[in-house]
Amino acid sequence: MAVSRNLQGWLLAAPLTAVLAGFLVLPILTIFIVSFWQATEFSIIPAFSLENYQFLLTSPVTYQVFFKTFIYAALVWGLTLAIGFTVAYYLAFHIRSEATRMVLFLLCTIPFLTSNIIRMISWIPFLGRNGLANQALMSLGIVDAPVEWLLYSDFSVVLAFVHLNTLFMITPIFNTMMRIDRSLVEAARDNGASGWQILTHVIIPLSKPGIMIGTIFVLALVMGDFITVRFMSGSQSANVGRLISNDIALLQYPSASATSIVLLAVVLLIIGALMRFVNIRKEL
């Protein structure tokens, strides 16, 4: 009987296992193998070599680009966490009507019904030299000339990243907050805890799983992105994603594969470090 149940379990898991193997494990394994190949301007040589990794790990440009990527990821994470936690907290603890709460949450998702590229490009006429933001600043007398750094700068890159990824922080935090037992909050309030104490000693600790899940989403998306940096910086800035994209455009697939493997390893190390702070499986 136990053998039959185990066999049934394996059969049920077989389709998902096949999908994961075909669309996740096999592509990563292929990229890993190609990362050890050699390439010239005209051809790819399937011969084992550490040349790609040696060049990647000894080039100052690599460390500059990775540092820039970490800066983007840290800024976007901090801003999306502040916005996401605030919105989730308001929806979970200040909106009493379930229907109103769901309507407001769905309103947060409306921008995500359109393409990322469309939402990103929509900032260009707003932030441009003759855009609405500069016109408003000059009409109010705040500035005398258009502000140049609003567009095609690190500011516009971070702004677009925050706009594109905030929902990925709001959703898991909101979901976690909705699972918090309200009697714990009432008990803390009855024992004389202030609003700040309730927030820091009850709500934030119990919201850690959602915060960690949102953090993983945002960091993975920002560190692997390349199109946002390209468009919103006017090709004046770079991150690891753009480095990979440029190698692919030059048909340097082994070099792009090596960079991808290093980026994957870095992201997995970050996720592993985050998982040490909270056991997401246990908490959820």
JSON list of N, CA, C and O in Angstrom, two decimals, residues 139-196:
[
{"chain": "A", "resi": 139, "resn": "SER", "atom": "N", "xyz": [7.10, 76.79, -13.88]},
{"chain": "A", "resi": 139, "resn": "SER", "atom": "CA", "xyz": [5.91, 77.62, -13.68]},
{"chain": "A", "resi": 139, "resn": "SER", "atom": "C", "xyz": [5.72, 78.00, -12.21]},
{"chain": "A", "resi": 139, "resn": "SER", "atom": "O", "xyz": [5.20, 79.07, -11.90]},
{"chain": "A", "resi": 140, "resn": "LEU", "atom": "N", "xyz": [6.18, 77.13, -11.31]},
{"chain": "A", "resi": 140, "resn": "LEU", "atom": "CA", "xyz": [6.10, 77.42, -9.88]},
{"chain": "A", "resi": 140, "resn": "LEU", "atom": "C", "xyz": [7.27, 78.27, -9.39]},
{"chain": "A", "resi": 140, "resn": "LEU", "atom": "O", "xyz": [7.31, 78.67, -8.22]},
{"chain": "A", "resi": 141, "resn": "GLY", "atom": "N", "xyz": [8.23, 78.54, -10.26]},
{"chain": "A", "resi": 141, "resn": "GLY", "atom": "CA", "xyz": [9.38, 79.35, -9.91]},
{"chain": "A", "resi": 141, "resn": "GLY", "atom": "C", "xyz": [10.43, 78.61, -9.09]},
{"chain": "A", "resi": 141, "resn": "GLY", "atom": "O", "xyz": [11.32, 79.25, -8.51]},
{"chain": "A", "resi": 142, "resn": "ILE", "atom": "N", "xyz": [10.34, 77.30, -9.03]},
{"chain": "A", "resi": 142, "resn": "ILE", "atom": "CA", "xyz": [11.31, 76.52, -8.26]},
{"chain": "A", "resi": 142, "resn": "ILE", "atom": "C", "xyz": [12.65, 76.48, -8.97]},
{"chain": "A", "resi": 142, "resn": "ILE", "atom": "O", "xyz": [13.72, 76.54, -8.34]},
{"chain": "A", "resi": 143, "resn": "VAL", "atom": "N", "xyz": [12.63, 76.38, -10.29]},
{"chain": "A", "resi": 143, "resn": "VAL", "atom": "CA", "xyz": [13.86, 76.41, -11.09]},
{"chain": "A", "resi": 143, "resn": "VAL", "atom": "C", "xyz": [13.68, 77.40, -12.24]},
{"chain": "A", "resi": 143, "resn": "VAL", "atom": "O", "xyz": [12.55, 77.70, -12.64]},
{"chain": "A", "resi": 144, "resn": "ASP", "atom": "N", "xyz": [14.79, 77.90, -12.74]},
{"chain": "A", "resi": 144, "resn": "ASP", "atom": "CA", "xyz": [14.74, 78.86, -13.85]},
{"chain": "A", "resi": 144, "resn": "ASP", "atom": "C", "xyz": [14.96, 78.19, -15.20]},
{"chain": "A", "resi": 144, "resn": "ASP", "atom": "O", "xyz": [14.59, 78.76, -16.24]},
{"chain": "A", "resi": 145, "resn": "ALA", "atom": "N", "xyz": [15.57, 77.03, -15.18]},
{"chain": "A", "resi": 145, "resn": "ALA", "atom": "CA", "xyz": [15.85, 76.30, -16.41]},
{"chain": "A", "resi": 145, "resn": "ALA", "atom": "C", "xyz": [15.47, 74.84, -16.21]},
{"chain": "A", "resi": 145, "resn": "ALA", "atom": "O", "xyz": [15.39, 74.36, -15.07]},
{"chain": "A", "resi": 146, "resn": "PRO", "atom": "N", "xyz": [15.25, 74.13, -17.30]},
{"chain": "A", "resi": 146, "resn": "PRO", "atom": "CA", "xyz": [14.89, 72.71, -17.17]},
{"chain": "A", "resi": 146, "resn": "PRO", "atom": "C", "xyz": [15.94, 71.91, -16.40]},
{"chain": "A", "resi": 146, "resn": "PRO", "atom": "O", "xyz": [17.14, 72.13, -16.57]},
{"chain": "A", "resi": 147, "resn": "VAL", "atom": "N", "xyz": [15.50, 71.00, -15.55]},
{"chain": "A", "resi": 147, "resn": "VAL", "atom": "CA", "xyz": [16.39, 70.14, -14.78]},
{"chain": "A", "resi": 147, "resn": "VAL", "atom": "C", "xyz": [16.81, 68.98, -15.67]},
{"chain": "A", "resi": 147, "resn": "VAL", "atom": "O", "xyz": [15.98, 68.19, -16.11]},
{"chain": "A", "resi": 148, "resn": "GLU", "atom": "N", "xyz": [18.11, 68.87, -15.92]},
{"chain": "A", "resi": 148, "resn": "GLU", "atom": "CA", "xyz": [18.60, 67.88, -16.88]},
{"chain": "A", "resi": 148, "resn": "GLU", "atom": "C", "xyz": [18.61, 66.47, -16.32]},
{"chain": "A", "resi": 148, "resn": "GLU", "atom": "O", "xyz": [18.44, 65.50, -17.05]},
{"chain": "A", "resi": 149, "resn": "TRP", "atom": "N", "xyz": [18.82, 66.33, -15.00]},
{"chain": "A", "resi": 149, "resn": "TRP", "atom": "CA", "xyz": [19.03, 65.00, -14.44]},
{"chain": "A", "resi": 149, "resn": "TRP", "atom": "C", "xyz": [17.73, 64.21, -14.20]},
{"chain": "A", "resi": 149, "resn": "TRP", "atom": "O", "xyz": [17.78, 63.07, -13.74]},
{"chain": "A", "resi": 150, "resn": "LEU", "atom": "N", "xyz": [16.59, 64.79, -14.54]},
{"chain": "A", "resi": 150, "resn": "LEU", "atom": "CA", "xyz": [15.34, 64.06, -14.35]},
{"chain": "A", "resi": 150, "resn": "LEU", "atom": "C", "xyz": [15.23, 62.87, -15.31]},
{"chain": "A", "resi": 150, "resn": "LEU", "atom": "O", "xyz": [14.58, 61.87, -15.01]},
{"chain": "A", "resi": 151, "resn": "LEU", "atom": "N", "xyz": [15.85, 63.00, -16.48]},
{"chain": "A", "resi": 151, "resn": "LEU", "atom": "CA", "xyz": [15.76, 61.95, -17.49]},
{"chain": "A", "resi": 151, "resn": "LEU", "atom": "C", "xyz": [17.16, 61.58, -17.97]},
{"chain": "A", "resi": 151, "resn": "LEU", "atom": "O", "xyz": [18.07, 62.40, -17.96]},
{"chain": "A", "resi": 152, "resn": "TYR", "atom": "N", "xyz": [17.29, 60.31, -18.38]},
{"chain": "A", "resi": 152, "resn": "TYR", "atom": "CA", "xyz": [18.57, 59.77, -18.84]},
{"chain": "A", "resi": 152, "resn": "TYR", "atom": "C", "xyz": [19.65, 59.93, -17.77]},
{"chain": "A", "resi": 152, "resn": "TYR", "atom": "O", "xyz": [20.72, 60.50, -18.00]},
{"chain": "A", "resi": 153, "resn": "SER", "atom": "N", "xyz": [19.31, 59.43, -16.60]},
{"chain": "A", "resi": 153, "resn": "SER", "atom": "CA", "xyz": [20.21, 59.52, -15.46]},
{"chain": "A", "resi": 153, "resn": "SER", "atom": "C", "xyz": [19.93, 58.35, -14.52]},
{"chain": "A", "resi": 153, "resn": "SER", "atom": "O", "xyz": [18.98, 57.58, -14.72]},
{"chain": "A", "resi": 154, "resn": "ASP", "atom": "N", "xyz": [20.74, 58.24, -13.47]},
{"chain": "A", "resi": 154, "resn": "ASP", "atom": "CA", "xyz": [20.49, 57.20, -12.46]},
{"chain": "A", "resi": 154, "resn": "ASP", "atom": "C", "xyz": [19.15, 57.43, -11.77]},
{"chain": "A", "resi": 154, "resn": "ASP", "atom": "O", "xyz": [18.48, 56.47, -11.37]},
{"chain": "A", "resi": 155, "resn": "PHE", "atom": "N", "xyz": [18.76, 58.70, -11.62]},
{"chain": "A", "resi": 155, "resn": "PHE", "atom": "CA", "xyz": [17.47, 59.01, -11.00]},
{"chain": "A", "resi": 155, "resn": "PHE", "atom": "C", "xyz": [16.32, 58.40, -11.80]},
{"chain": "A", "resi": 155, "resn": "PHE", "atom": "O", "xyz": [15.42, 57.76, -11.22]},
{"chain": "A", "resi": 156, "resn": "SER", "atom": "N", "xyz": [16.33, 58.58, -13.10]},
{"chain": "A", "resi": 156, "resn": "SER", "atom": "CA", "xyz": [15.24, 58.05, -13.93]},
{"chain": "A", "resi": 156, "resn": "SER", "atom": "C", "xyz": [15.26, 56.52, -13.96]},
{"chain": "A", "resi": 156, "resn": "SER", "atom": "O", "xyz": [14.20, 55.88, -14.02]},
{"chain": "A", "resi": 157, "resn": "VAL", "atom": "N", "xyz": [16.46, 55.93, -13.90]},
{"chain": "A", "resi": 157, "resn": "VAL", "atom": "CA", "xyz": [16.56, 54.47, -13.88]},
{"chain": "A", "resi": 157, "resn": "VAL", "atom": "C", "xyz": [15.92, 53.92, -12.60]},
{"chain": "A", "resi": 157, "resn": "VAL", "atom": "O", "xyz": [15.10, 52.99, -12.64]},
{"chain": "A", "resi": 158, "resn": "VAL", "atom": "N", "xyz": [16.28, 54.49, -11.46]},
{"chain": "A", "resi": 158, "resn": "VAL", "atom": "CA", "xyz": [15.73, 54.04, -10.18]},
{"chain": "A", "resi": 158, "resn": "VAL", "atom": "C", "xyz": [14.23, 54.28, -10.12]},
{"chain": "A", "resi": 158, "resn": "VAL", "atom": "O", "xyz": [13.47, 53.43, -9.65]},
{"chain": "A", "resi": 159, "resn": "LEU", "atom": "N", "xyz": [13.79, 55.43, -10.61]},
{"chain": "A", "resi": 159, "resn": "LEU", "atom": "CA", "xyz": [12.36, 55.74, -10.62]},
{"chain": "A", "resi": 159, "resn": "LEU", "atom": "C", "xyz": [11.59, 54.72, -11.43]},
{"chain": "A", "resi": 159, "resn": "LEU", "atom": "O", "xyz": [10.54, 54.22, -10.98]},
{"chain": "A", "resi": 160, "resn": "ALA", "atom": "N", "xyz": [12.10, 54.37, -12.60]},
{"chain": "A", "resi": 160, "resn": "ALA", "atom": "CA", "xyz": [11.41, 53.38, -13.44]},
{"chain": "A", "resi": 160, "resn": "ALA", "atom": "C", "xyz": [11.42, 52.00, -12.77]},
{"chain": "A", "resi": 160, "resn": "ALA", "atom": "O", "xyz": [10.40, 51.29, -12.79]},
{"chain": "A", "resi": 161, "resn": "PHE", "atom": "N", "xyz": [12.54, 51.63, -12.17]},
{"chain": "A", "resi": 161, "resn": "PHE", "atom": "CA", "xyz": [12.61, 50.35, -11.46]},
{"chain": "A", "resi": 161, "resn": "PHE", "atom": "C", "xyz": [11.57, 50.29, -10.33]},
{"chain": "A", "resi": 161, "resn": "PHE", "atom": "O", "xyz": [10.90, 49.26, -10.15]},
{"chain": "A", "resi": 162, "resn": "VAL", "atom": "N", "xyz": [11.47, 51.35, -9.57]},
{"chain": "A", "resi": 162, "resn": "VAL", "atom": "CA", "xyz": [10.51, 51.38, -8.46]},
{"chain": "A", "resi": 162, "resn": "VAL", "atom": "C", "xyz": [9.09, 51.27, -8.99]},
{"chain": "A", "resi": 162, "resn": "VAL", "atom": "O", "xyz": [8.26, 50.53, -8.45]},
{"chain": "A", "resi": 163, "resn": "HIS", "atom": "N", "xyz": [8.81, 51.98, -10.06]},
{"chain": "A", "resi": 163, "resn": "HIS", "atom": "CA", "xyz": [7.48, 51.93, -10.65]},
{"chain": "A", "resi": 163, "resn": "HIS", "atom": "C", "xyz": [7.14, 50.53, -11.15]},
{"chain": "A", "resi": 163, "resn": "HIS", "atom": "O", "xyz": [6.03, 50.03, -10.96]},
{"chain": "A", "resi": 164, "resn": "LEU", "atom": "N", "xyz": [8.13, 49.86, -11.74]},
{"chain": "A", "resi": 164, "resn": "LEU", "atom": "CA", "xyz": [7.88, 48.55, -12.33]},
{"chain": "A", "resi": 164, "resn": "LEU", "atom": "C", "xyz": [7.78, 47.44, -11.29]},
{"chain": "A", "resi": 164, "resn": "LEU", "atom": "O", "xyz": [7.10, 46.43, -11.53]},
{"chain": "A", "resi": 165, "resn": "ASN", "atom": "N", "xyz": [8.44, 47.59, -10.15]},
{"chain": "A", "resi": 165, "resn": "ASN", "atom": "CA", "xyz": [8.60, 46.47, -9.23]},
{"chain": "A", "resi": 165, "resn": "ASN", "atom": "C", "xyz": [7.91, 46.62, -7.88]},
{"chain": "A", "resi": 165, "resn": "ASN", "atom": "O", "xyz": [7.96, 45.69, -7.07]},
{"chain": "A", "resi": 166, "resn": "THR", "atom": "N", "xyz": [7.29, 47.75, -7.61]},
{"chain": "A", "resi": 166, "resn": "THR", "atom": "CA", "xyz": [6.69, 47.96, -6.29]},
{"chain": "A", "resi": 166, "resn": "THR", "atom": "C", "xyz": [5.60, 46.93, -5.98]},
{"chain": "A", "resi": 166, "resn": "THR", "atom": "O", "xyz": [5.49, 46.46, -4.84]},
{"chain": "A", "resi": 167, "resn": "LEU", "atom": "N", "xyz": [4.82, 46.55, -6.98]},
{"chain": "A", "resi": 167, "resn": "LEU", "atom": "CA", "xyz": [3.74, 45.59, -6.72]},
{"chain": "A", "resi": 167, "resn": "LEU", "atom": "C", "xyz": [4.29, 44.25, -6.24]},
{"chain": "A", "resi": 167, "resn": "LEU", "atom": "O", "xyz": [3.64, 43.56, -5.44]},
{"chain": "A", "resi": 168, "resn": "PHE", "atom": "N", "xyz": [5.50, 43.90, -6.67]},
{"chain": "A", "resi": 168, "resn": "PHE", "atom": "CA", "xyz": [6.09, 42.63, -6.24]},
{"chain": "A", "resi": 168, "resn": "PHE", "atom": "C", "xyz": [6.50, 42.68, -4.77]},
{"chain": "A", "resi": 168, "resn": "PHE", "atom": "O", "xyz": [6.78, 41.62, -4.19]},
{"chain": "A", "resi": 169, "resn": "MET", "atom": "N", "xyz": [6.55, 43.87, -4.20]},
{"chain": "A", "resi": 169, "resn": "MET", "atom": "CA", "xyz": [6.79, 44.00, -2.77]},
{"chain": "A", "resi": 169, "resn": "MET", "atom": "C", "xyz": [5.47, 44.13, -2.01]},
{"chain": "A", "resi": 169, "resn": "MET", "atom": "O", "xyz": [5.31, 43.57, -0.92]},
{"chain": "A", "resi": 170, "resn": "ILE", "atom": "N", "xyz": [4.52, 44.83, -2.59]},
{"chain": "A", "resi": 170, "resn": "ILE", "atom": "CA", "xyz": [3.23, 45.02, -1.93]},
{"chain": "A", "resi": 170, "resn": "ILE", "atom": "C", "xyz": [2.51, 43.69, -1.72]},
{"chain": "A", "resi": 170, "resn": "ILE", "atom": "O", "xyz": [2.02, 43.40, -0.62]},
{"chain": "A", "resi": 171, "resn": "THR", "atom": "N", "xyz": [2.44, 42.88, -2.77]},
{"chain": "A", "resi": 171, "resn": "THR", "atom": "CA", "xyz": [1.61, 41.67, -2.74]},
{"chain": "A", "resi": 171, "resn": "THR", "atom": "C", "xyz": [2.00, 40.67, -1.64]},
{"chain": "A", "resi": 171, "resn": "THR", "atom": "O", "xyz": [1.14, 40.27, -0.84]},
{"chain": "A", "resi": 172, "resn": "PRO", "atom": "N", "xyz": [3.26, 40.25, -1.54]},
{"chain": "A", "resi": 172, "resn": "PRO", "atom": "CA", "xyz": [3.58, 39.28, -0.48]},
{"chain": "A", "resi": 172, "resn": "PRO", "atom": "C", "xyz": [3.46, 39.86, 0.93]},
{"chain": "A", "resi": 172, "resn": "PRO", "atom": "O", "xyz": [3.06, 39.15, 1.86]},
{"chain": "A", "resi": 173, "resn": "ILE", "atom": "N", "xyz": [3.78, 41.16, 1.09]},
{"chain": "A", "resi": 173, "resn": "ILE", "atom": "CA", "xyz": [3.65, 41.77, 2.42]},
{"chain": "A", "resi": 173, "resn": "ILE", "atom": "C", "xyz": [2.18, 41.87, 2.80]},
{"chain": "A", "resi": 173, "resn": "ILE", "atom": "O", "xyz": [1.79, 41.56, 3.94]},
{"chain": "A", "resi": 174, "resn": "PHE", "atom": "N", "xyz": [1.34, 42.28, 1.87]},
{"chain": "A", "resi": 174, "resn": "PHE", "atom": "CA", "xyz": [-0.09, 42.37, 2.13]},
{"chain": "A", "resi": 174, "resn": "PHE", "atom": "C", "xyz": [-0.67, 41.00, 2.46]},
{"chain": "A", "resi": 174, "resn": "PHE", "atom": "O", "xyz": [-1.46, 40.86, 3.41]},
{"chain": "A", "resi": 175, "resn": "ASN", "atom": "N", "xyz": [-0.26, 39.98, 1.72]},
{"chain": "A", "resi": 175, "resn": "ASN", "atom": "CA", "xyz": [-0.74, 38.63, 1.97]},
{"chain": "A", "resi": 175, "resn": "ASN", "atom": "C", "xyz": [-0.34, 38.16, 3.37]},
{"chain": "A", "resi": 175, "resn": "ASN", "atom": "O", "xyz": [-1.14, 37.53, 4.09]},
{"chain": "A", "resi": 176, "resn": "THR", "atom": "N", "xyz": [0.89, 38.46, 3.79]},
{"chain": "A", "resi": 176, "resn": "THR", "atom": "CA", "xyz": [1.35, 38.06, 5.12]},
{"chain": "A", "resi": 176, "resn": "THR", "atom": "C", "xyz": [0.62, 38.82, 6.21]},
{"chain": "A", "resi": 176, "resn": "THR", "atom": "O", "xyz": [0.24, 38.25, 7.24]},
{"chain": "A", "resi": 177, "resn": "MET", "atom": "N", "xyz": [0.42, 40.11, 6.00]},
{"chain": "A", "resi": 177, "resn": "MET", "atom": "CA", "xyz": [-0.27, 40.92, 7.01]},
{"chain": "A", "resi": 177, "resn": "MET", "atom": "C", "xyz": [-1.72, 40.48, 7.20]},
{"chain": "A", "resi": 177, "resn": "MET", "atom": "O", "xyz": [-2.25, 40.54, 8.32]},
{"chain": "A", "resi": 178, "resn": "MET", "atom": "N", "xyz": [-2.35, 40.04, 6.13]},
{"chain": "A", "resi": 178, "resn": "MET", "atom": "CA", "xyz": [-3.74, 39.58, 6.25]},
{"chain": "A", "resi": 178, "resn": "MET", "atom": "C", "xyz": [-3.84, 38.30, 7.06]},
{"chain": "A", "resi": 178, "resn": "MET", "atom": "O", "xyz": [-4.91, 37.96, 7.56]},
{"chain": "A", "resi": 179, "resn": "ARG", "atom": "N", "xyz": [-2.73, 37.57, 7.21]},
{"chain": "A", "resi": 179, "resn": "ARG", "atom": "CA", "xyz": [-2.74, 36.34, 7.98]},
{"chain": "A", "resi": 179, "resn": "ARG", "atom": "C", "xyz": [-2.41, 36.57, 9.46]},
{"chain": "A", "resi": 179, "resn": "ARG", "atom": "O", "xyz": [-2.46, 35.64, 10.26]},
{"chain": "A", "resi": 180, "resn": "ILE", "atom": "N", "xyz": [-2.03, 37.79, 9.82]},
{"chain": "A", "resi": 180, "resn": "ILE", "atom": "CA", "xyz": [-1.70, 38.09, 11.22]},
{"chain": "A", "resi": 180, "resn": "ILE", "atom": "C", "xyz": [-2.98, 38.05, 12.06]},
{"chain": "A", "resi": 180, "resn": "ILE", "atom": "O", "xyz": [-3.99, 38.68, 11.71]},
{"chain": "A", "resi": 181, "resn": "ASP", "atom": "N", "xyz": [-2.93, 37.36, 13.17]},
{"chain": "A", "resi": 181, "resn": "ASP", "atom": "CA", "xyz": [-4.07, 37.27, 14.08]},
{"chain": "A", "resi": 181, "resn": "ASP", "atom": "C", "xyz": [-4.30, 38.64, 14.73]},
{"chain": "A", "resi": 181, "resn": "ASP", "atom": "O", "xyz": [-3.44, 39.17, 15.44]},
{"chain": "A", "resi": 182, "resn": "ARG", "atom": "N", "xyz": [-5.47, 39.21, 14.47]},
{"chain": "A", "resi": 182, "resn": "ARG", "atom": "CA", "xyz": [-5.76, 40.56, 14.98]},
{"chain": "A", "resi": 182, "resn": "ARG", "atom": "C", "xyz": [-5.83, 40.59, 16.51]},
{"chain": "A", "resi": 182, "resn": "ARG", "atom": "O", "xyz": [-5.69, 41.64, 17.12]},
{"chain": "A", "resi": 183, "resn": "SER", "atom": "N", "xyz": [-6.06, 39.42, 17.13]},
{"chain": "A", "resi": 183, "resn": "SER", "atom": "CA", "xyz": [-6.12, 39.39, 18.60]},
{"chain": "A", "resi": 183, "resn": "SER", "atom": "C", "xyz": [-4.76, 39.72, 19.20]},
{"chain": "A", "resi": 183, "resn": "SER", "atom": "O", "xyz": [-4.67, 40.23, 20.32]},
{"chain": "A", "resi": 184, "resn": "LEU", "atom": "N", "xyz": [-3.67, 39.44, 18.47]},
{"chain": "A", "resi": 184, "resn": "LEU", "atom": "CA", "xyz": [-2.33, 39.79, 18.96]},
{"chain": "A", "resi": 184, "resn": "LEU", "atom": "C", "xyz": [-2.16, 41.30, 19.03]},
{"chain": "A", "resi": 184, "resn": "LEU", "atom": "O", "xyz": [-1.58, 41.84, 19.98]},
{"chain": "A", "resi": 185, "resn": "VAL", "atom": "N", "xyz": [-2.68, 41.98, 18.04]},
{"chain": "A", "resi": 185, "resn": "VAL", "atom": "CA", "xyz": [-2.61, 43.44, 18.03]},
{"chain": "A", "resi": 185, "resn": "VAL", "atom": "C", "xyz": [-3.46, 44.02, 19.16]},
{"chain": "A", "resi": 185, "resn": "VAL", "atom": "O", "xyz": [-3.04, 44.94, 19.87]},
{"chain": "A", "resi": 186, "resn": "GLU", "atom": "N", "xyz": [-4.65, 43.46, 19.34]},
{"chain": "A", "resi": 186, "resn": "GLU", "atom": "CA", "xyz": [-5.53, 43.93, 20.40]},
{"chain": "A", "resi": 186, "resn": "GLU", "atom": "C", "xyz": [-4.93, 43.66, 21.77]},
{"chain": "A", "resi": 186, "resn": "GLU", "atom": "O", "xyz": [-5.02, 44.50, 22.68]},
{"chain": "A", "resi": 187, "resn": "ALA", "atom": "N", "xyz": [-4.29, 42.50, 21.93]},
{"chain": "A", "resi": 187, "resn": "ALA", "atom": "CA", "xyz": [-3.66, 42.18, 23.21]},
{"chain": "A", "resi": 187, "resn": "ALA", "atom": "C", "xyz": [-2.52, 43.15, 23.51]},
{"chain": "A", "resi": 187, "resn": "ALA", "atom": "O", "xyz": [-2.35, 43.60, 24.66]},
{"chain": "A", "resi": 188, "resn": "ALA", "atom": "N", "xyz": [-1.74, 43.47, 22.51]},
{"chain": "A", "resi": 188, "resn": "ALA", "atom": "CA", "xyz": [-0.64, 44.43, 22.71]},
{"chain": "A", "resi": 188, "resn": "ALA", "atom": "C", "xyz": [-1.19, 45.80, 23.07]},
{"chain": "A", "resi": 188, "resn": "ALA", "atom": "O", "xyz": [-0.66, 46.49, 23.96]},
{"chain": "A", "resi": 189, "resn": "ARG", "atom": "N", "xyz": [-2.28, 46.19, 22.42]},
{"chain": "A", "resi": 189, "resn": "ARG", "atom": "CA", "xyz": [-2.88, 47.49, 22.72]},
{"chain": "A", "resi": 189, "resn": "ARG", "atom": "C", "xyz": [-3.48, 47.50, 24.13]},
{"chain": "A", "resi": 189, "resn": "ARG", "atom": "O", "xyz": [-3.35, 48.51, 24.86]},
{"chain": "A", "resi": 190, "resn": "ASP", "atom": "N", "xyz": [-4.10, 46.40, 24.54]},
{"chain": "A", "resi": 190, "resn": "ASP", "atom": "CA", "xyz": [-4.68, 46.32, 25.88]},
{"chain": "A", "resi": 190, "resn": "ASP", "atom": "C", "xyz": [-3.61, 46.38, 26.97]},
{"chain": "A", "resi": 190, "resn": "ASP", "atom": "O", "xyz": [-3.87, 46.82, 28.09]},
{"chain": "A", "resi": 191, "resn": "ASN", "atom": "N", "xyz": [-2.41, 45.92, 26.64]},
{"chain": "A", "resi": 191, "resn": "ASN", "atom": "CA", "xyz": [-1.30, 45.95, 27.60]},
{"chain": "A", "resi": 191, "resn": "ASN", "atom": "C", "xyz": [-0.54, 47.26, 27.59]},
{"chain": "A", "resi": 191, "resn": "ASN", "atom": "O", "xyz": [0.54, 47.36, 28.20]},
{"chain": "A", "resi": 192, "resn": "GLY", "atom": "N", "xyz": [-1.09, 48.25, 26.90]},
{"chain": "A", "resi": 192, "resn": "GLY", "atom": "CA", "xyz": [-0.50, 49.59, 26.94]},
{"chain": "A", "resi": 192, "resn": "GLY", "atom": "C", "xyz": [0.54, 49.87, 25.89]},
{"chain": "A", "resi": 192, "resn": "GLY", "atom": "O", "xyz": [1.24, 50.90, 25.97]},
{"chain": "A", "resi": 193, "resn": "ALA", "atom": "N", "xyz": [0.69, 49.01, 24.89]},
{"chain": "A", "resi": 193, "resn": "ALA", "atom": "CA", "xyz": [1.68, 49.25, 23.84]},
{"chain": "A", "resi": 193, "resn": "ALA", "atom": "C", "xyz": [1.21, 50.40, 22.94]},
{"chain": "A", "resi": 193, "resn": "ALA", "atom": "O", "xyz": [0.03, 50.51, 22.61]},
{"chain": "A", "resi": 194, "resn": "SER", "atom": "N", "xyz": [2.16, 51.23, 22.55]},
{"chain": "A", "resi": 194, "resn": "SER", "atom": "CA", "xyz": [1.85, 52.33, 21.65]},
{"chain": "A", "resi": 194, "resn": "SER", "atom": "C", "xyz": [1.76, 51.80, 20.22]},
{"chain": "A", "resi": 194, "resn": "SER", "atom": "O", "xyz": [2.11, 50.65, 19.94]},
{"chain": "A", "resi": 195, "resn": "GLY", "atom": "N", "xyz": [1.29, 52.64, 19.32]},
{"chain": "A", "resi": 195, "resn": "GLY", "atom": "CA", "xyz": [1.20, 52.24, 17.93]},
{"chain": "A", "resi": 195, "resn": "GLY", "atom": "C", "xyz": [2.55, 51.86, 17.35]},
{"chain": "A", "resi": 195, "resn": "GLY", "atom": "O", "xyz": [2.67, 50.88, 16.59]},
{"chain": "A", "resi": 196, "resn": "TRP", "atom": "N", "xyz": [3.60, 52.61, 17.71]},
{"chain": "A", "resi": 196, "resn": "TRP", "atom": "CA", "xyz": [4.94, 52.32, 17.24]},
{"chain": "A", "resi": 196, "resn": "TRP", "atom": "C", "xyz": [5.45, 50.99, 17.80]},
{"chain": "A", "resi": 196, "resn": "TRP", "atom": "O", "xyz": [6.07, 50.22, 17.09]}
]
